[in-house]
Amino acid sequence: MKEHKKITGGNFLALGLYAFLGLGMEVVLLMLEQDFYKVNINEWDTSRHILHWIFTCVIWGVFAVALALWAKRRCQFSIMGERRRAPAVNWIIAILLVAVCVGLNAWARGTLKLIGEFTGKELSSFIFQYIYYVFEVFLVFSVMAYGQKAGEMWFGSSKVPWGGILVGLTWGLVHSLTKGSILVGLEALVAGVLYGCIYLLMKKRAVYAYPLLLVAFAL
């Protein structure tokens, strides 16, 4: 009888890193687009930006769904989480952490992200950029969920935001390069850890945690 391969924390870390790789595919897409258009992104018109966001969302969606199906089939892990209720006190603390994330974002940018993104943009551009954020946050959520499972399997503790730490050290710190600012990278690192705390407070249920993370990131 064929033995099933033992599932380890390394398997879940790999899933988390693959999700991070999915986020990084936008850089590859951007290089291809700039080579095709022969124009730097700063000189793109609205239609080119919208096409970029659409293509990126497709890539991110494929990565997120493929990894979720793989985790379910091969690792018996559902990224949606178990059907568990979060106590009222957890909701209060989570909402406070969301407010902290929004405040950190506003401090790093000099204004609320929502206002900054809306200013100087056409309505269509603003809408598609926020659709892009919806997909980005779900892939970030994927990095966090798999990273949390890896940490729990390795260290035996479900009270430490292992997934948030992984998000902070990957997606968070990379912001220093993509945004050209160490301050923005550090803010994203801290935000990543706070996202992990929110995830745990919501009992790892995507239906609760994901909307809160989207507000924390996009508002």
Short mmCIF file of C-alpha atoms in Angstrom, two decimals:
data_model
loop_
_atom_site.label_atom_id
_atom_site.label_comp_id
_atom_site.label_asym_id
_atom_site.label_seq_id
_atom_site.Cartn_x
_atom_site.Cartn_y
_atom_site.Cartn_z
CA MET A 1 0.00 0.00 0.00
CA LYS A 2 1.38 3.41 -0.99
CA GLU A 3 2.13 5.68 1.98
CA HIS A 4 0.97 9.26 1.92
CA LYS A 5 3.72 11.83 2.08
CA LYS A 6 3.90 13.47 5.51
CA ILE A 7 2.77 17.09 5.52
CA THR A 8 5.24 19.39 7.27
CA GLY A 9 5.60 23.05 8.12
CA GLY A 10 7.93 23.31 5.15
CA ASN A 11 5.07 22.45 2.81
CA PHE A 12 3.04 25.37 4.12
CA LEU A 13 6.01 27.74 4.08
CA ALA A 14 6.49 26.80 0.43
CA LEU A 15 2.82 27.63 -0.26
CA GLY A 16 3.26 30.99 1.44
CA LEU A 17 6.37 31.75 -0.59
CA TYR A 18 4.61 30.70 -3.80
CA ALA A 19 1.86 33.18 -2.94
CA PHE A 20 4.53 35.84 -2.47
CA LEU A 21 6.01 34.80 -5.82
CA GLY A 22 2.58 35.38 -7.31
CA LEU A 23 2.66 38.95 -6.01
CA GLY A 24 6.10 39.39 -7.54
CA MET A 25 4.86 38.34 -10.96
CA GLU A 26 3.55 41.87 -11.35
CA VAL A 27 7.15 43.03 -11.72
CA VAL A 28 7.68 40.59 -14.60
CA LEU A 29 4.44 41.76 -16.21
CA LEU A 30 5.49 45.38 -15.82
CA MET A 31 8.83 44.74 -17.52
CA LEU A 32 7.11 43.02 -20.43
CA GLU A 33 4.57 45.82 -20.77
CA GLN A 34 7.17 48.56 -20.75
CA ASP A 35 9.18 46.69 -23.35
CA PHE A 36 6.06 46.27 -25.49
CA TYR A 37 4.88 49.88 -25.19
CA LYS A 38 8.41 51.32 -25.36
CA VAL A 39 7.22 53.79 -22.74
CA ASN A 40 7.97 54.04 -19.01
CA ILE A 41 5.05 53.40 -16.66
CA ASN A 42 5.11 57.02 -15.53
CA GLU A 43 4.13 58.02 -19.07
CA TRP A 44 1.26 55.55 -19.49
CA ASP A 45 -2.25 56.79 -20.19
CA THR A 46 -5.30 55.63 -18.22
CA SER A 47 -6.14 52.74 -20.56
CA ARG A 48 -2.67 51.22 -20.20
CA HIS A 49 -2.82 51.44 -16.41
CA ILE A 50 -6.24 49.79 -16.39
CA LEU A 51 -5.02 46.98 -18.66
CA HIS A 52 -2.05 46.46 -16.35
CA TRP A 53 -4.34 46.14 -13.33
CA ILE A 54 -6.63 43.72 -15.17
CA PHE A 55 -3.74 41.48 -16.27
CA THR A 56 -2.26 41.60 -12.77
CA CYS A 57 -5.58 40.63 -11.18
CA VAL A 58 -5.85 37.65 -13.52
CA ILE A 59 -2.34 36.47 -12.60
CA TRP A 60 -2.95 36.96 -8.88
CA GLY A 61 -6.33 35.25 -9.06
CA VAL A 62 -4.83 32.22 -10.79
CA PHE A 63 -2.07 31.95 -8.18
CA ALA A 64 -4.49 32.32 -5.24
CA VAL A 65 -6.99 29.75 -6.54
CA ALA A 66 -4.33 27.26 -7.66
CA LEU A 67 -2.58 27.40 -4.28
CA ALA A 68 -5.88 27.10 -2.38
CA LEU A 69 -6.84 24.02 -4.40
CA TRP A 70 -3.39 22.49 -3.92
CA ALA A 71 -3.51 23.12 -0.17
CA LYS A 72 -6.97 21.58 0.05
CA ARG A 73 -6.12 18.50 -2.01
CA ARG A 74 -2.57 17.75 -0.94
CA CYS A 75 -2.39 19.24 2.56
CA GLN A 76 -6.02 18.95 3.72
CA PHE A 77 -5.97 22.65 4.55
CA SER A 78 -8.77 25.10 3.72
CA ILE A 79 -7.67 28.70 3.42
CA MET A 80 -11.23 29.72 4.30
CA GLY A 81 -10.71 28.46 7.84
CA GLU A 82 -12.96 26.53 10.17
CA ARG A 83 -16.46 27.61 11.18
CA ARG A 84 -15.57 29.30 14.46
CA ARG A 85 -17.10 32.38 16.02
CA ALA A 86 -14.91 35.27 17.11
CA PRO A 87 -15.88 36.67 20.53
CA ALA A 88 -17.08 40.28 20.73
CA VAL A 89 -13.90 41.36 22.50
CA ASN A 90 -11.85 39.97 19.60
CA TRP A 91 -13.86 42.07 17.16
CA ILE A 92 -13.24 45.20 19.23
CA ILE A 93 -9.49 44.60 19.39
CA ALA A 94 -9.36 43.69 15.67
CA ILE A 95 -11.17 46.89 14.67
CA LEU A 96 -8.76 48.90 16.81
CA LEU A 97 -5.85 47.22 15.03
CA VAL A 98 -7.45 48.04 11.68
CA ALA A 99 -7.59 51.68 12.78
CA VAL A 100 -3.90 51.51 13.73
CA CYS A 101 -3.06 50.12 10.27
CA VAL A 102 -5.05 52.89 8.58
CA GLY A 103 -3.28 55.45 10.75
CA LEU A 104 0.16 54.06 9.95
CA ASN A 105 -0.65 54.10 6.26
CA ALA A 106 -1.87 57.69 6.43
CA TRP A 107 1.22 58.73 8.41
CA ALA A 108 3.58 57.16 5.84
CA ARG A 109 1.70 58.68 2.88
CA GLY A 110 0.74 62.00 4.42
CA THR A 111 -2.98 61.37 3.84
CA LEU A 112 -5.56 58.61 3.91
CA LYS A 113 -4.79 56.12 1.16
CA LEU A 114 -8.33 56.37 -0.20
CA ILE A 115 -8.01 60.13 -0.59
CA GLY A 116 -4.51 59.93 -2.02
CA GLU A 117 -5.53 57.35 -4.62
CA PHE A 118 -8.64 59.29 -5.65
CA THR A 119 -6.90 62.64 -6.00
CA GLY A 120 -5.91 63.42 -9.57
CA LYS A 121 -7.33 60.20 -11.03
CA GLU A 122 -10.18 59.52 -13.39
CA LEU A 123 -13.06 57.61 -11.80
CA SER A 124 -12.45 54.54 -14.00
CA SER A 125 -8.80 54.47 -12.99
CA PHE A 126 -9.69 54.73 -9.30
CA ILE A 127 -12.23 51.89 -9.54
CA PHE A 128 -9.89 49.50 -11.33
CA GLN A 129 -7.04 50.26 -8.95
CA TYR A 130 -9.23 49.29 -6.01
CA ILE A 131 -10.28 46.09 -7.77
CA TYR A 132 -6.53 45.46 -8.06
CA TYR A 133 -6.21 45.98 -4.29
CA VAL A 134 -8.96 43.40 -3.68
CA PHE A 135 -6.83 40.77 -5.43
CA GLU A 136 -3.59 41.95 -3.85
CA VAL A 137 -4.97 41.66 -0.34
CA PHE A 138 -6.28 38.15 -0.99
CA LEU A 139 -2.85 37.00 -2.11
CA VAL A 140 -1.31 38.70 0.93
CA PHE A 141 -3.94 36.86 2.99
CA SER A 142 -2.74 33.64 1.36
CA VAL A 143 0.88 34.31 2.33
CA MET A 144 -0.31 34.90 5.89
CA ALA A 145 -2.59 31.86 6.17
CA TYR A 146 0.03 29.41 4.92
CA GLY A 147 2.77 31.07 6.93
CA GLN A 148 0.65 30.83 10.08
CA LYS A 149 0.10 27.12 9.58
CA ALA A 150 3.82 26.59 9.00
CA GLY A 151 4.75 28.42 12.20
CA GLU A 152 2.21 26.52 14.26
CA MET A 153 3.48 23.18 12.97
CA TRP A 154 7.08 24.08 13.66
CA PHE A 155 6.76 25.84 17.01
CA GLY A 156 3.52 24.46 18.41
CA SER A 157 2.02 27.84 19.29
CA SER A 158 -1.13 29.27 17.73
CA LYS A 159 -0.94 32.55 19.64
CA VAL A 160 2.01 34.04 17.73
CA PRO A 161 1.18 35.75 14.39
CA TRP A 162 3.62 33.67 12.38
CA GLY A 163 1.78 34.44 9.17
CA GLY A 164 1.88 38.16 9.83
CA ILE A 165 5.61 37.96 10.47
CA LEU A 166 6.09 36.21 7.12
CA VAL A 167 3.98 38.86 5.39
CA GLY A 168 6.01 41.61 7.03
CA LEU A 169 9.36 40.08 6.08
CA THR A 170 8.34 39.46 2.47
CA TRP A 171 5.61 41.69 1.08
CA GLY A 172 6.25 44.33 3.74
CA LEU A 173 9.97 44.84 3.32
CA VAL A 174 9.78 44.60 -0.48
CA HIS A 175 7.81 47.86 -0.35
CA SER A 176 11.12 49.54 0.46
CA LEU A 177 12.27 48.61 -3.04
CA THR A 178 9.04 49.08 -4.99
CA LYS A 179 8.21 52.40 -3.34
CA GLY A 180 11.80 53.61 -2.98
CA SER A 181 11.32 54.38 0.70
CA ILE A 182 12.64 52.60 3.79
CA LEU A 183 9.90 54.30 5.81
CA VAL A 184 7.16 52.81 3.64
CA GLY A 185 8.81 49.39 3.89
CA LEU A 186 8.99 49.54 7.69
CA GLU A 187 5.37 50.69 7.87
CA ALA A 188 4.34 47.75 5.67
CA LEU A 189 6.41 45.36 7.84
CA VAL A 190 4.60 46.51 10.99
CA ALA A 191 1.27 46.40 9.16
CA GLY A 192 1.98 42.82 8.09
CA VAL A 193 2.45 41.73 11.69
CA LEU A 194 -0.76 43.54 12.68
CA TYR A 195 -2.58 41.77 9.84
CA GLY A 196 -1.44 38.49 11.37
CA CYS A 197 -2.87 39.54 14.74
CA ILE A 198 -6.20 40.42 13.11
CA TYR A 199 -6.22 37.02 11.40
CA LEU A 200 -5.78 35.24 14.73
CA LEU A 201 -8.38 37.41 16.46
CA MET A 202 -10.87 36.42 13.75
CA LYS A 203 -10.13 32.75 14.45
CA LYS A 204 -8.45 32.38 11.04
CA ARG A 205 -11.77 32.67 9.20
CA ALA A 206 -11.38 34.33 5.82
CA VAL A 207 -14.97 35.57 5.80
CA TYR A 208 -14.18 37.70 8.85
CA ALA A 209 -10.48 38.46 8.51
CA TYR A 210 -10.24 39.28 4.81
CA PRO A 211 -12.71 42.23 4.80
CA LEU A 212 -10.95 43.72 7.83
CA LEU A 213 -7.55 43.36 6.15
CA LEU A 214 -8.90 44.96 2.98
CA VAL A 215 -10.10 47.98 4.96
CA ALA A 216 -6.80 48.14 6.87
CA PHE A 217 -4.86 48.16 3.60
CA ALA A 218 -7.06 50.16 1.25
CA LEU A 219 -8.58 52.86 3.46
#
